[in-house]
Every structure is written in C-alpha cells, then in structure tokens.
Amino acid sequence: MKNELINLGLELLDQQHFDSLAVGVIDFKNNSFESFEIAATNVVSPKPYLYFDLASLTKPLTNSAVRLKEPGLFDEKNSLLLNHIAGLPSGGLLSKDTWREELLAYDIKLSPTLYSDYSSLRCMLEIEKKSGKKLKDLCSYYFDPEMLHWKELPDGAFSPEYGIRNKHVVSGEVHDNNCYNIGEFISHAGLFATVGGLCRSLLNWNKTIKLNDQLAEAFKSHKNEDRFILGFDHVMDPENTLAGKGATTKTFGHLGFTGTSFWIDLEQQKGSVILTNATQTYWYERSGLTHLRKTLGEAIWRI
C-alpha cells in the first residue's frame, strides 16, 4: 500500500467525528489486494483486525449473490424487489414477531426506484420460499472466514463503536435496529467483516462464479438511468460519485449507512473498499464522510 494513501487516510480521519477507518485496494487481474487500518488511537495496522458493521453492503452480498449463482430463483417480481423498483416503502420499524407477515402483505408492482430495506427483506423471503432453503445457505458460498453474521463474531473480536442503543455503546453488535431486534441472518443488514475478509470475499466471489464477467454482461443491456443493476448500485455520474472521481460508468458496488462501501470498476479491474464507523457520535451530518469517500476513492483509482 502506497504511503501516500495511508497518509491521506490519517489526514481525512483526523477531520471526522468517528475514529476508525480501513481501506482495501483489490487487483482483480492478479487476484490480490492490499489494505491498511487506522484504529481509534490513529495507529496504522498493516494487518487489520477490526470487524466493521457492513450495514447495507449486506444487501448485494446476500441477495445479489443468490441472483448470480441461482438466477432461476428470480422471476420478474423478485427482480423488481432486488432492484428496488417493486413499490415497497423504504422502511420503518418492524415487529420482532410478525415482521414476515408485515412484509408479505405488500403488493409487488413495477414502480419508480425507491431504495428500500423492505424490498431487500421481501426479496429474501421470496427466494427462500421458492428455493426451500435459508438465505445463508444460498449466499455464503464465497464468504471468507472473516466475513460473517454479527451473532457469529469470534470470541475476543474487536469492533469499533457505532453509537448508543438503550444507553449502551453499540460495539460488536449490529447497528440497524430491525436487524438487531429480529436477531436472524437476513438480507438488509447484519454482516460484519475485517477489511481483509471483505476483500478476500470479493476475490472469492469473482473466482467462484465470475462476478465481474456476469456484471459486464449485465451492463450491456442496462439503461444508465436505472440506478440498480442485479441489486448493485452503480456509478451514474463519474464527475460526482461517492465512489470517487476516476471510477468509470462500468463501476458497481454499494454503500452502507455505518460508513462502508465497496466499488468494482470493470474497466480497470480494480476494487475499492472503505470501512468506517461513521455513526459513532451522530449519523445525520454526512458531509465529512462524503468528503472522505470521494477523496479516498479518487486516490485509489489514481494508484
């Protein structure tokens, strides 16, 4: 990892209201990656150990993983759900006991794009019903041991602080309240990973089912005005993207509410992974996180 990227990470983190950052740069041509981590004490670790809450990165890492390996499970309605164009609301508080019934009550119909936790969860329910299998069994074929459900974190695992819930610091447990209350392996949130675990998982994914080749094929018929492609977000405006200037329009990935992201540029065959704990003290001011994402992303594509 170039020292200039580490120094940039230190400079950017010093301007934030959160204290942890991990960065990975993936080379798909050579099936390799480099990474570093800046812990709360601003100590740079070349061998990262923090488990970050991936938040909504969980959506493509689960539902999209099933779509790419088991396309037969995705009829027209499930494809609408996968791409957030099925008419479901964005989200809300779900009941711990009746959340499935609440989600199944919505009609599915082609609608304008509305990014939706509910759509992701309903997609999970539909593919589980159609396959007769649990989501985890369907999607985890490429998971690295250091990417796993929050309830399966190894003893002694370290995680950044993500805020306060019920007067207790959220660390080592999922930040999303619905995911926390449901307590099961679900599709809209709940995966944790070290930066190395996520980078290795993305490389495994590409090696196992040709992730990048499948997305390259999907881009051929994709309309750029449609935000989601096979459940992934993609770069629509290269001059003003959270992936960072320098990413091409053949770049796909996702963002997570806790301050996480991954992007894969098919033209460069390069991946960018940025993990933070941006909700540590407050979540509503995102300008610093936006600057960090864009600045680090631009530096990664430039390397």
PDB file of C-alpha atoms in Angstrom:
ATOM      1  CA  MET A   1       0.000   0.000   0.000  1.00  0.00           C
ATOM      2  CA  LYS A   2       1.447   3.332  -1.017  1.00  0.00           C
ATOM      3  CA  ASN A   3       2.372   5.597   1.909  1.00  0.00           C
ATOM      4  CA  GLU A   4       0.524   8.491   0.275  1.00  0.00           C
ATOM      5  CA  LEU A   5      -2.781   6.631   0.658  1.00  0.00           C
ATOM      6  CA  ILE A   6      -2.071   5.837   4.314  1.00  0.00           C
ATOM      7  CA  ASN A   7      -1.115   9.464   4.972  1.00  0.00           C
ATOM      8  CA  LEU A   8      -4.282  10.629   3.217  1.00  0.00           C
ATOM      9  CA  GLY A   9      -6.340   8.288   5.388  1.00  0.00           C
ATOM     10  CA  LEU A  10      -4.750   9.684   8.542  1.00  0.00           C
ATOM     11  CA  GLU A  11      -5.397  13.249   7.411  1.00  0.00           C
ATOM     12  CA  LEU A  12      -9.034  12.585   6.496  1.00  0.00           C
ATOM     13  CA  LEU A  13      -9.831  10.611   9.637  1.00  0.00           C
ATOM     14  CA  ASP A  14      -8.487  13.420  11.790  1.00  0.00           C
ATOM     15  CA  GLN A  15     -11.274  15.642  10.382  1.00  0.00           C
ATOM     16  CA  GLN A  16     -14.142  13.268  11.279  1.00  0.00           C
ATOM     17  CA  HIS A  17     -16.485  12.699  14.221  1.00  0.00           C
ATOM     18  CA  PHE A  18     -15.623   8.972  14.123  1.00  0.00           C
ATOM     19  CA  ASP A  19     -12.344   7.239  14.849  1.00  0.00           C
ATOM     20  CA  SER A  20     -11.828   4.094  12.752  1.00  0.00           C
ATOM     21  CA  LEU A  21     -11.015   3.550   9.088  1.00  0.00           C
ATOM     22  CA  ALA A  22      -9.961   0.597   6.968  1.00  0.00           C
ATOM     23  CA  VAL A  23      -9.093   0.719   3.277  1.00  0.00           C
ATOM     24  CA  GLY A  24      -8.565  -2.052   0.760  1.00  0.00           C
ATOM     25  CA  VAL A  25      -7.445  -1.883  -2.869  1.00  0.00           C
ATOM     26  CA  ILE A  26      -8.204  -5.006  -4.922  1.00  0.00           C
ATOM     27  CA  ASP A  27      -6.361  -6.041  -8.090  1.00  0.00           C
ATOM     28  CA  PHE A  28      -8.651  -8.485  -9.898  1.00  0.00           C
ATOM     29  CA  LYS A  29      -6.131  -9.045 -12.686  1.00  0.00           C
ATOM     30  CA  ASN A  30      -3.662 -10.556 -10.233  1.00  0.00           C
ATOM     31  CA  ASN A  31      -6.225 -11.858  -7.712  1.00  0.00           C
ATOM     32  CA  SER A  32      -4.618  -9.845  -4.896  1.00  0.00           C
ATOM     33  CA  PHE A  33      -5.236  -6.913  -2.596  1.00  0.00           C
ATOM     34  CA  GLU A  34      -3.507  -4.532  -0.220  1.00  0.00           C
ATOM     35  CA  SER A  35      -5.077  -2.977   2.858  1.00  0.00           C
ATOM     36  CA  PHE A  36      -4.470  -0.944   5.982  1.00  0.00           C
ATOM     37  CA  GLU A  37      -6.444   0.025   9.055  1.00  0.00           C
ATOM     38  CA  ILE A  38      -6.356   3.099  11.275  1.00  0.00           C
ATOM     39  CA  ALA A  39      -7.596   2.316  14.768  1.00  0.00           C
ATOM     40  CA  ALA A  40      -9.072   4.705  17.309  1.00  0.00           C
ATOM     41  CA  THR A  41      -5.598   5.641  18.545  1.00  0.00           C
ATOM     42  CA  ASN A  42      -4.534   6.574  14.988  1.00  0.00           C
ATOM     43  CA  VAL A  43      -2.239   3.554  14.949  1.00  0.00           C
ATOM     44  CA  VAL A  44      -1.831   2.233  11.423  1.00  0.00           C
ATOM     45  CA  SER A  45      -2.022  -1.540  11.226  1.00  0.00           C
ATOM     46  CA  PRO A  46      -0.876  -3.387   8.081  1.00  0.00           C
ATOM     47  CA  LYS A  47      -2.689  -6.480   9.410  1.00  0.00           C
ATOM     48  CA  PRO A  48      -6.209  -5.207  10.146  1.00  0.00           C
ATOM     49  CA  TYR A  49      -8.180  -6.861  12.905  1.00  0.00           C
ATOM     50  CA  LEU A  50     -11.269  -4.677  13.422  1.00  0.00           C
ATOM     51  CA  TYR A  51     -14.623  -6.203  12.450  1.00  0.00           C
ATOM     52  CA  PHE A  52     -16.722  -3.474  10.831  1.00  0.00           C
ATOM     53  CA  ASP A  53     -20.513  -3.458  10.621  1.00  0.00           C
ATOM     54  CA  LEU A  54     -21.053  -3.650   6.851  1.00  0.00           C
ATOM     55  CA  ALA A  55     -24.647  -2.363   7.142  1.00  0.00           C
ATOM     56  CA  SER A  56     -26.345  -2.259   3.711  1.00  0.00           C
ATOM     57  CA  LEU A  57     -23.396  -3.847   1.939  1.00  0.00           C
ATOM     58  CA  THR A  58     -25.201  -6.922   3.225  1.00  0.00           C
ATOM     59  CA  LYS A  59     -27.878  -6.452   0.538  1.00  0.00           C
ATOM     60  CA  PRO A  60     -25.748  -7.266  -2.527  1.00  0.00           C
ATOM     61  CA  LEU A  61     -23.511  -9.620  -0.539  1.00  0.00           C
ATOM     62  CA  THR A  62     -26.592 -11.780   0.118  1.00  0.00           C
ATOM     63  CA  ASN A  63     -29.462 -11.231  -2.342  1.00  0.00           C
ATOM     64  CA  SER A  64     -27.267 -10.389  -5.339  1.00  0.00           C
ATOM     65  CA  ALA A  65     -25.038 -13.342  -4.528  1.00  0.00           C
ATOM     66  CA  VAL A  66     -28.070 -15.614  -4.828  1.00  0.00           C
ATOM     67  CA  ARG A  67     -29.162 -13.951  -8.081  1.00  0.00           C
ATOM     68  CA  LEU A  68     -25.756 -14.510  -9.667  1.00  0.00           C
ATOM     69  CA  LYS A  69     -25.495 -18.161  -8.629  1.00  0.00           C
ATOM     70  CA  GLU A  70     -29.174 -19.178  -8.817  1.00  0.00           C
ATOM     71  CA  PRO A  71     -30.792 -16.971 -11.492  1.00  0.00           C
ATOM     72  CA  GLY A  72     -33.730 -19.374 -11.787  1.00  0.00           C
ATOM     73  CA  LEU A  73     -34.981 -18.175  -8.392  1.00  0.00           C
ATOM     74  CA  PHE A  74     -35.559 -14.681  -9.783  1.00  0.00           C
ATOM     75  CA  ASP A  75     -38.764 -14.251 -11.707  1.00  0.00           C
ATOM     76  CA  GLU A  76     -39.955 -10.791 -12.743  1.00  0.00           C
ATOM     77  CA  LYS A  77     -41.290  -9.887  -9.292  1.00  0.00           C
ATOM     78  CA  ASN A  78     -38.150 -10.980  -7.459  1.00  0.00           C
ATOM     79  CA  SER A  79     -36.048  -8.985  -9.913  1.00  0.00           C
ATOM     80  CA  LEU A  80     -38.140  -5.888  -9.161  1.00  0.00           C
ATOM     81  CA  LEU A  81     -37.543  -6.429  -5.455  1.00  0.00           C
ATOM     82  CA  LEU A  82     -33.814  -6.938  -5.968  1.00  0.00           C
ATOM     83  CA  ASN A  83     -33.515  -3.642  -7.817  1.00  0.00           C
ATOM     84  CA  HIS A  84     -35.756  -1.549  -5.508  1.00  0.00           C
ATOM     85  CA  ILE A  85     -38.452  -0.912  -8.122  1.00  0.00           C
ATOM     86  CA  ALA A  86     -41.218  -3.064  -6.627  1.00  0.00           C
ATOM     87  CA  GLY A  87     -43.277  -0.351  -4.937  1.00  0.00           C
ATOM     88  CA  LEU A  88     -42.387  -1.184  -1.322  1.00  0.00           C
ATOM     89  CA  PRO A  89     -41.740   1.674   1.121  1.00  0.00           C
ATOM     90  CA  SER A  90     -38.164   2.440   2.108  1.00  0.00           C
ATOM     91  CA  GLY A  91     -38.504   1.050   5.618  1.00  0.00           C
ATOM     92  CA  GLY A  92     -39.712   1.511   9.166  1.00  0.00           C
ATOM     93  CA  LEU A  93     -39.797  -0.338  12.463  1.00  0.00           C
ATOM     94  CA  LEU A  94     -40.794  -3.979  12.097  1.00  0.00           C
ATOM     95  CA  SER A  95     -42.296  -6.228  14.738  1.00  0.00           C
ATOM     96  CA  LYS A  96     -39.956  -8.874  16.093  1.00  0.00           C
ATOM     97  CA  ASP A  97     -42.750 -11.461  15.922  1.00  0.00           C
ATOM     98  CA  THR A  98     -44.725 -10.549  12.783  1.00  0.00           C
ATOM     99  CA  TRP A  99     -42.143  -8.924  10.507  1.00  0.00           C
ATOM    100  CA  ARG A 100     -42.547 -11.607   7.842  1.00  0.00           C
ATOM    101  CA  GLU A 101     -46.314 -11.148   7.677  1.00  0.00           C
ATOM    102  CA  GLU A 102     -45.904  -7.378   7.525  1.00  0.00           C
ATOM    103  CA  LEU A 103     -43.553  -7.618   4.548  1.00  0.00           C
ATOM    104  CA  LEU A 104     -45.593 -10.258   2.714  1.00  0.00           C
ATOM    105  CA  ALA A 105     -48.681  -8.052   2.862  1.00  0.00           C
ATOM    106  CA  TYR A 106     -47.297  -5.571   0.302  1.00  0.00           C
ATOM    107  CA  ASP A 107     -48.258  -5.835  -3.359  1.00  0.00           C
ATOM    108  CA  ILE A 108     -45.367  -6.067  -5.789  1.00  0.00           C
ATOM    109  CA  LYS A 109     -45.612  -3.881  -8.892  1.00  0.00           C
ATOM    110  CA  LEU A 110     -43.196  -2.053 -11.159  1.00  0.00           C
ATOM    111  CA  SER A 111     -42.586   1.373  -9.634  1.00  0.00           C
ATOM    112  CA  PRO A 112     -40.037   4.192  -9.721  1.00  0.00           C
ATOM    113  CA  THR A 113     -36.794   3.449  -7.906  1.00  0.00           C
ATOM    114  CA  LEU A 114     -37.064   3.751  -4.130  1.00  0.00           C
ATOM    115  CA  TYR A 115     -34.119   2.362  -2.189  1.00  0.00           C
ATOM    116  CA  SER A 116     -35.771   0.086   0.357  1.00  0.00           C
ATOM    117  CA  ASP A 117     -34.829  -2.154   3.265  1.00  0.00           C
ATOM    118  CA  TYR A 118     -38.314  -3.633   2.935  1.00  0.00           C
ATOM    119  CA  SER A 119     -37.703  -4.538  -0.697  1.00  0.00           C
ATOM    120  CA  SER A 120     -34.494  -6.328   0.236  1.00  0.00           C
ATOM    121  CA  LEU A 121     -36.169  -8.275   3.027  1.00  0.00           C
ATOM    122  CA  ARG A 122     -39.155  -9.218   0.883  1.00  0.00           C
ATOM    123  CA  CYS A 123     -36.754 -10.421  -1.822  1.00  0.00           C
ATOM    124  CA  MET A 124     -35.131 -12.688   0.762  1.00  0.00           C
ATOM    125  CA  LEU A 125     -38.498 -14.114   1.826  1.00  0.00           C
ATOM    126  CA  GLU A 126     -39.495 -14.824  -1.771  1.00  0.00           C
ATOM    127  CA  ILE A 127     -36.277 -16.609  -2.731  1.00  0.00           C
ATOM    128  CA  GLU A 128     -36.355 -18.653   0.489  1.00  0.00           C
ATOM    129  CA  LYS A 129     -39.927 -19.689  -0.294  1.00  0.00           C
ATOM    130  CA  LYS A 130     -39.109 -20.546  -3.890  1.00  0.00           C
ATOM    131  CA  SER A 131     -35.938 -22.493  -3.068  1.00  0.00           C
ATOM    132  CA  GLY A 132     -36.965 -24.091   0.229  1.00  0.00           C
ATOM    133  CA  LYS A 133     -33.588 -23.019   1.626  1.00  0.00           C
ATOM    134  CA  LYS A 134     -32.384 -20.384   4.062  1.00  0.00           C
ATOM    135  CA  LEU A 135     -30.696 -17.266   2.732  1.00  0.00           C
ATOM    136  CA  LYS A 136     -27.408 -18.034   4.459  1.00  0.00           C
ATOM    137  CA  ASP A 137     -27.201 -21.429   2.754  1.00  0.00           C
ATOM    138  CA  LEU A 138     -27.891 -19.828  -0.612  1.00  0.00           C
ATOM    139  CA  CYS A 139     -25.496 -16.876  -0.431  1.00  0.00           C
ATOM    140  CA  SER A 140     -22.479 -17.834   1.677  1.00  0.00           C
ATOM    141  CA  TYR A 141     -20.685 -19.939  -0.947  1.00  0.00           C
ATOM    142  CA  TYR A 142     -17.930 -17.315  -1.327  1.00  0.00           C
ATOM    143  CA  PHE A 143     -17.677 -15.911   2.221  1.00  0.00           C
ATOM    144  CA  ASP A 144     -14.215 -15.584   3.736  1.00  0.00           C
ATOM    145  CA  PRO A 145     -13.993 -16.725   7.400  1.00  0.00           C
ATOM    146  CA  GLU A 146     -13.556 -13.058   8.381  1.00  0.00           C
ATOM    147  CA  MET A 147     -16.925 -12.071   6.881  1.00  0.00           C
ATOM    148  CA  LEU A 148     -19.838 -13.379   8.911  1.00  0.00           C
ATOM    149  CA  HIS A 149     -23.119 -12.657  10.700  1.00  0.00           C
ATOM    150  CA  TRP A 150     -22.837 -10.375  13.706  1.00  0.00           C
ATOM    151  CA  LYS A 151     -24.042 -13.078  16.092  1.00  0.00           C
ATOM    152  CA  GLU A 152     -21.203 -15.333  14.937  1.00  0.00           C
ATOM    153  CA  LEU A 153     -18.332 -12.948  15.676  1.00  0.00           C
ATOM    154  CA  PRO A 154     -15.444 -14.916  17.219  1.00  0.00           C
ATOM    155  CA  ASP A 155     -14.701 -14.620  20.912  1.00  0.00           C
ATOM    156  CA  GLY A 156     -12.451 -11.667  21.556  1.00  0.00           C
ATOM    157  CA  ALA A 157     -13.258  -9.985  18.226  1.00  0.00           C
ATOM    158  CA  PHE A 158     -12.748  -6.230  18.222  1.00  0.00           C
ATOM    159  CA  SER A 159     -15.268  -3.884  16.649  1.00  0.00           C
ATOM    160  CA  PRO A 160     -15.460  -0.077  16.510  1.00  0.00           C
ATOM    161  CA  GLU A 161     -18.121   1.835  18.418  1.00  0.00           C
ATOM    162  CA  TYR A 162     -21.189   2.723  16.355  1.00  0.00           C
ATOM    163  CA  GLY A 163     -23.338   4.782  18.726  1.00  0.00           C
ATOM    164  CA  ILE A 164     -25.706   4.235  21.643  1.00  0.00           C
ATOM    165  CA  ARG A 165     -28.709   1.907  21.970  1.00  0.00           C
ATOM    166  CA  ASN A 166     -30.685   1.548  25.191  1.00  0.00           C
ATOM    167  CA  LYS A 167     -27.989   3.567  26.995  1.00  0.00           C
ATOM    168  CA  HIS A 168     -25.293   1.087  25.953  1.00  0.00           C
ATOM    169  CA  VAL A 169     -22.482   1.548  23.437  1.00  0.00           C
ATOM    170  CA  VAL A 170     -23.103  -0.394  20.214  1.00  0.00           C
ATOM    171  CA  SER A 171     -19.939  -2.373  19.560  1.00  0.00           C
ATOM    172  CA  GLY A 172     -19.749  -5.945  18.330  1.00  0.00           C
ATOM    173  CA  GLU A 173     -23.469  -5.950  17.585  1.00  0.00           C
ATOM    174  CA  VAL A 174     -25.358  -4.700  14.550  1.00  0.00           C
ATOM    175  CA  HIS A 175     -26.260  -1.004  14.420  1.00  0.00           C
ATOM    176  CA  ASP A 176     -29.527  -1.431  12.476  1.00  0.00           C
ATOM    177  CA  ASN A 177     -32.437  -1.720  14.932  1.00  0.00           C
ATOM    178  CA  ASN A 178     -34.616  -4.030  12.832  1.00  0.00           C
ATOM    179  CA  CYS A 179     -31.710  -6.385  12.273  1.00  0.00           C
ATOM    180  CA  TYR A 180     -30.861  -6.284  15.977  1.00  0.00           C
ATOM    181  CA  ASN A 181     -34.451  -6.996  17.069  1.00  0.00           C
ATOM    182  CA  ILE A 182     -35.051  -9.784  14.538  1.00  0.00           C
ATOM    183  CA  GLY A 183     -31.756 -11.400  15.500  1.00  0.00           C
ATOM    184  CA  GLU A 184     -31.573 -13.684  12.457  1.00  0.00           C
ATOM    185  CA  PHE A 185     -29.468 -13.898   9.300  1.00  0.00           C
ATOM    186  CA  ILE A 186     -31.342 -11.525   6.995  1.00  0.00           C
ATOM    187  CA  SER A 187     -30.642  -9.623   3.820  1.00  0.00           C
ATOM    188  CA  HIS A 188     -30.731  -5.896   4.508  1.00  0.00           C
ATOM    189  CA  ALA A 189     -28.020  -5.701   7.211  1.00  0.00           C
ATOM    190  CA  GLY A 190     -26.110  -7.837   9.690  1.00  0.00           C
ATOM    191  CA  LEU A 191     -22.838  -8.886   8.070  1.00  0.00           C
ATOM    192  CA  PHE A 192     -19.549  -7.891   9.704  1.00  0.00           C
ATOM    193  CA  ALA A 193     -16.067  -8.179   8.219  1.00  0.00           C
ATOM    194  CA  THR A 194     -12.482  -7.127   8.542  1.00  0.00           C
ATOM    195  CA  VAL A 195     -11.245  -5.220   5.518  1.00  0.00           C
ATOM    196  CA  GLY A 196      -9.221  -8.287   4.561  1.00  0.00           C
ATOM    197  CA  GLY A 197     -12.254 -10.510   4.986  1.00  0.00           C
ATOM    198  CA  LEU A 198     -14.317  -8.378   2.625  1.00  0.00           C
ATOM    199  CA  CYS A 199     -11.522  -8.087   0.046  1.00  0.00           C
ATOM    200  CA  ARG A 200     -10.936 -11.842   0.054  1.00  0.00           C
ATOM    201  CA  SER A 201     -14.676 -12.468  -0.187  1.00  0.00           C
ATOM    202  CA  LEU A 202     -14.949 -10.258  -3.277  1.00  0.00           C
ATOM    203  CA  LEU A 203     -11.999 -12.065  -4.865  1.00  0.00           C
ATOM    204  CA  ASN A 204     -13.561 -15.422  -3.952  1.00  0.00           C
ATOM    205  CA  TRP A 205     -16.861 -14.289  -5.449  1.00  0.00           C
ATOM    206  CA  ASN A 206     -15.203 -13.390  -8.725  1.00  0.00           C
ATOM    207  CA  LYS A 207     -13.244 -16.624  -8.833  1.00  0.00           C
ATOM    208  CA  THR A 208     -16.227 -18.821  -7.916  1.00  0.00           C
ATOM    209  CA  ILE A 209     -18.892 -17.559 -10.327  1.00  0.00           C
ATOM    210  CA  LYS A 210     -17.124 -14.914 -12.457  1.00  0.00           C
ATOM    211  CA  LEU A 211     -18.727 -11.962 -10.690  1.00  0.00           C
ATOM    212  CA  ASN A 212     -17.087  -9.351 -12.910  1.00  0.00           C
ATOM    213  CA  ASP A 213     -17.868 -11.171 -16.152  1.00  0.00           C
ATOM    214  CA  GLN A 214     -21.515 -11.521 -15.154  1.00  0.00           C
ATOM    215  CA  LEU A 215     -21.791  -7.814 -14.354  1.00  0.00           C
ATOM    216  CA  ALA A 216     -20.009  -6.863 -17.572  1.00  0.00           C
ATOM    217  CA  GLU A 217     -22.635  -8.840 -19.475  1.00  0.00           C
ATOM    218  CA  ALA A 218     -25.463  -7.234 -17.489  1.00  0.00           C
ATOM    219  CA  PHE A 219     -24.134  -3.736 -18.253  1.00  0.00           C
ATOM    220  CA  LYS A 220     -24.533  -4.384 -21.987  1.00  0.00           C
ATOM    221  CA  SER A 221     -28.317  -4.174 -21.730  1.00  0.00           C
ATOM    222  CA  HIS A 222     -28.557  -1.871 -18.710  1.00  0.00           C
ATOM    223  CA  LYS A 223     -30.026   1.607 -19.006  1.00  0.00           C
ATOM    224  CA  ASN A 224     -27.784   4.061 -17.194  1.00  0.00           C
ATOM    225  CA  GLU A 225     -30.765   5.973 -15.810  1.00  0.00           C
ATOM    226  CA  ASP A 226     -31.725   2.829 -13.855  1.00  0.00           C
ATOM    227  CA  ARG A 227     -29.786   3.075 -10.619  1.00  0.00           C
ATOM    228  CA  PHE A 228     -29.536  -0.603  -9.667  1.00  0.00           C
ATOM    229  CA  ILE A 229     -28.168  -3.488 -11.685  1.00  0.00           C
ATOM    230  CA  LEU A 230     -28.641  -7.034 -10.338  1.00  0.00           C
ATOM    231  CA  GLY A 231     -29.047  -5.448  -6.894  1.00  0.00           C
ATOM    232  CA  PHE A 232     -25.843  -3.401  -7.080  1.00  0.00           C
ATOM    233  CA  ASP A 233     -25.647   0.373  -7.149  1.00  0.00           C
ATOM    234  CA  HIS A 234     -23.551   1.762  -9.984  1.00  0.00           C
ATOM    235  CA  VAL A 235     -21.751   4.942 -10.976  1.00  0.00           C
ATOM    236  CA  MET A 236     -24.162   7.150 -12.924  1.00  0.00           C
ATOM    237  CA  ASP A 237     -22.194  10.426 -12.842  1.00  0.00           C
ATOM    238  CA  PRO A 238     -18.406   9.846 -12.923  1.00  0.00           C
ATOM    239  CA  GLU A 239     -17.739  13.510 -12.121  1.00  0.00           C
ATOM    240  CA  ASN A 240     -19.740  13.451  -8.889  1.00  0.00           C
ATOM    241  CA  THR A 241     -19.878   9.972  -7.423  1.00  0.00           C
ATOM    242  CA  LEU A 242     -19.318   8.684  -3.902  1.00  0.00           C
ATOM    243  CA  ALA A 243     -17.069   6.060  -5.480  1.00  0.00           C
ATOM    244  CA  GLY A 244     -14.619   8.870  -6.193  1.00  0.00           C
ATOM    245  CA  LYS A 245     -13.675  10.653  -9.384  1.00  0.00           C
ATOM    246  CA  GLY A 246     -11.797   8.312 -11.688  1.00  0.00           C
ATOM    247  CA  ALA A 247     -14.316   5.474 -11.464  1.00  0.00           C
ATOM    248  CA  THR A 248     -15.902   4.716 -14.844  1.00  0.00           C
ATOM    249  CA  THR A 249     -19.579   4.142 -15.612  1.00  0.00           C
ATOM    250  CA  LYS A 250     -18.806   0.414 -15.587  1.00  0.00           C
ATOM    251  CA  THR A 251     -18.363   0.569 -11.801  1.00  0.00           C
ATOM    252  CA  PHE A 252     -20.738  -1.249  -9.464  1.00  0.00           C
ATOM    253  CA  GLY A 253     -20.929  -1.705  -5.688  1.00  0.00           C
ATOM    254  CA  HIS A 254     -22.857  -0.407  -2.710  1.00  0.00           C
ATOM    255  CA  LEU A 255     -22.878   1.957   0.264  1.00  0.00           C
ATOM    256  CA  GLY A 256     -23.622   1.184   3.921  1.00  0.00           C
ATOM    257  CA  PHE A 257     -25.205   3.520   6.469  1.00  0.00           C
ATOM    258  CA  THR A 258     -22.432   2.969   9.028  1.00  0.00           C
ATOM    259  CA  GLY A 259     -19.938   4.494   6.575  1.00  0.00           C
ATOM    260  CA  THR A 260     -18.950   1.487   4.490  1.00  0.00           C
ATOM    261  CA  SER A 261     -18.595   0.984   0.753  1.00  0.00           C
ATOM    262  CA  PHE A 262     -17.159  -1.230  -1.911  1.00  0.00           C
ATOM    263  CA  TRP A 263     -16.839  -0.485  -5.625  1.00  0.00           C
ATOM    264  CA  ILE A 264     -15.529  -2.574  -8.511  1.00  0.00           C
ATOM    265  CA  ASP A 265     -14.509  -0.869 -11.750  1.00  0.00           C
ATOM    266  CA  LEU A 266     -14.809  -3.365 -14.596  1.00  0.00           C
ATOM    267  CA  GLU A 267     -12.722  -1.299 -16.996  1.00  0.00           C
ATOM    268  CA  GLN A 268      -9.822  -1.037 -14.547  1.00  0.00           C
ATOM    269  CA  GLN A 269     -10.427  -4.472 -12.980  1.00  0.00           C
ATOM    270  CA  LYS A 270      -9.840  -2.781  -9.651  1.00  0.00           C
ATOM    271  CA  GLY A 271     -11.808  -2.724  -6.414  1.00  0.00           C
ATOM    272  CA  SER A 272     -12.097  -0.103  -3.677  1.00  0.00           C
ATOM    273  CA  VAL A 273     -13.148  -0.953  -0.109  1.00  0.00           C
ATOM    274  CA  ILE A 274     -13.639   1.755   2.526  1.00  0.00           C
ATOM    275  CA  LEU A 275     -14.930   0.874   6.004  1.00  0.00           C
ATOM    276  CA  THR A 276     -15.636   3.336   8.824  1.00  0.00           C
ATOM    277  CA  ASN A 277     -17.752   3.724  11.959  1.00  0.00           C
ATOM    278  CA  ALA A 278     -19.377   6.965  10.812  1.00  0.00           C
ATOM    279  CA  THR A 279     -22.366   6.644  13.176  1.00  0.00           C
ATOM    280  CA  GLN A 280     -20.156   6.659  16.290  1.00  0.00           C
ATOM    281  CA  THR A 281     -21.241  10.012  17.738  1.00  0.00           C
ATOM    282  CA  TYR A 282     -24.050  11.059  15.385  1.00  0.00           C
ATOM    283  CA  TRP A 283     -25.332   9.961  11.989  1.00  0.00           C
ATOM    284  CA  TYR A 284     -27.100  12.956  10.472  1.00  0.00           C
ATOM    285  CA  GLU A 285     -24.067  15.015   9.411  1.00  0.00           C
ATOM    286  CA  ARG A 286     -22.600  13.169   6.422  1.00  0.00           C
ATOM    287  CA  SER A 287     -20.558  15.864   4.703  1.00  0.00           C
ATOM    288  CA  GLY A 288     -17.296  14.700   6.297  1.00  0.00           C
ATOM    289  CA  LEU A 289     -17.987  11.094   5.325  1.00  0.00           C
ATOM    290  CA  THR A 290     -18.873  12.188   1.787  1.00  0.00           C
ATOM    291  CA  HIS A 291     -15.576  14.071   1.501  1.00  0.00           C
ATOM    292  CA  LEU A 292     -13.652  11.074   2.861  1.00  0.00           C
ATOM    293  CA  ARG A 293     -15.329   8.657   0.450  1.00  0.00           C
ATOM    294  CA  LYS A 294     -14.772  10.843  -2.606  1.00  0.00           C
ATOM    295  CA  THR A 295     -11.195  11.798  -1.724  1.00  0.00           C
ATOM    296  CA  LEU A 296     -10.006   8.311  -0.822  1.00  0.00           C
ATOM    297  CA  GLY A 297     -11.868   6.832  -3.782  1.00  0.00           C
ATOM    298  CA  GLU A 298     -10.233   9.242  -6.215  1.00  0.00           C
ATOM    299  CA  ALA A 299      -6.818   8.398  -4.769  1.00  0.00           C
ATOM    300  CA  ILE A 300      -7.483   4.658  -5.089  1.00  0.00           C
ATOM    301  CA  TRP A 301      -8.467   4.882  -8.754  1.00  0.00           C
ATOM    302  CA  ARG A 302      -5.379   7.003  -9.415  1.00  0.00           C
ATOM    303  CA  ILE A 303      -2.926   4.456  -7.996  1.00  0.00           C
TER     304      ILE A 303
END
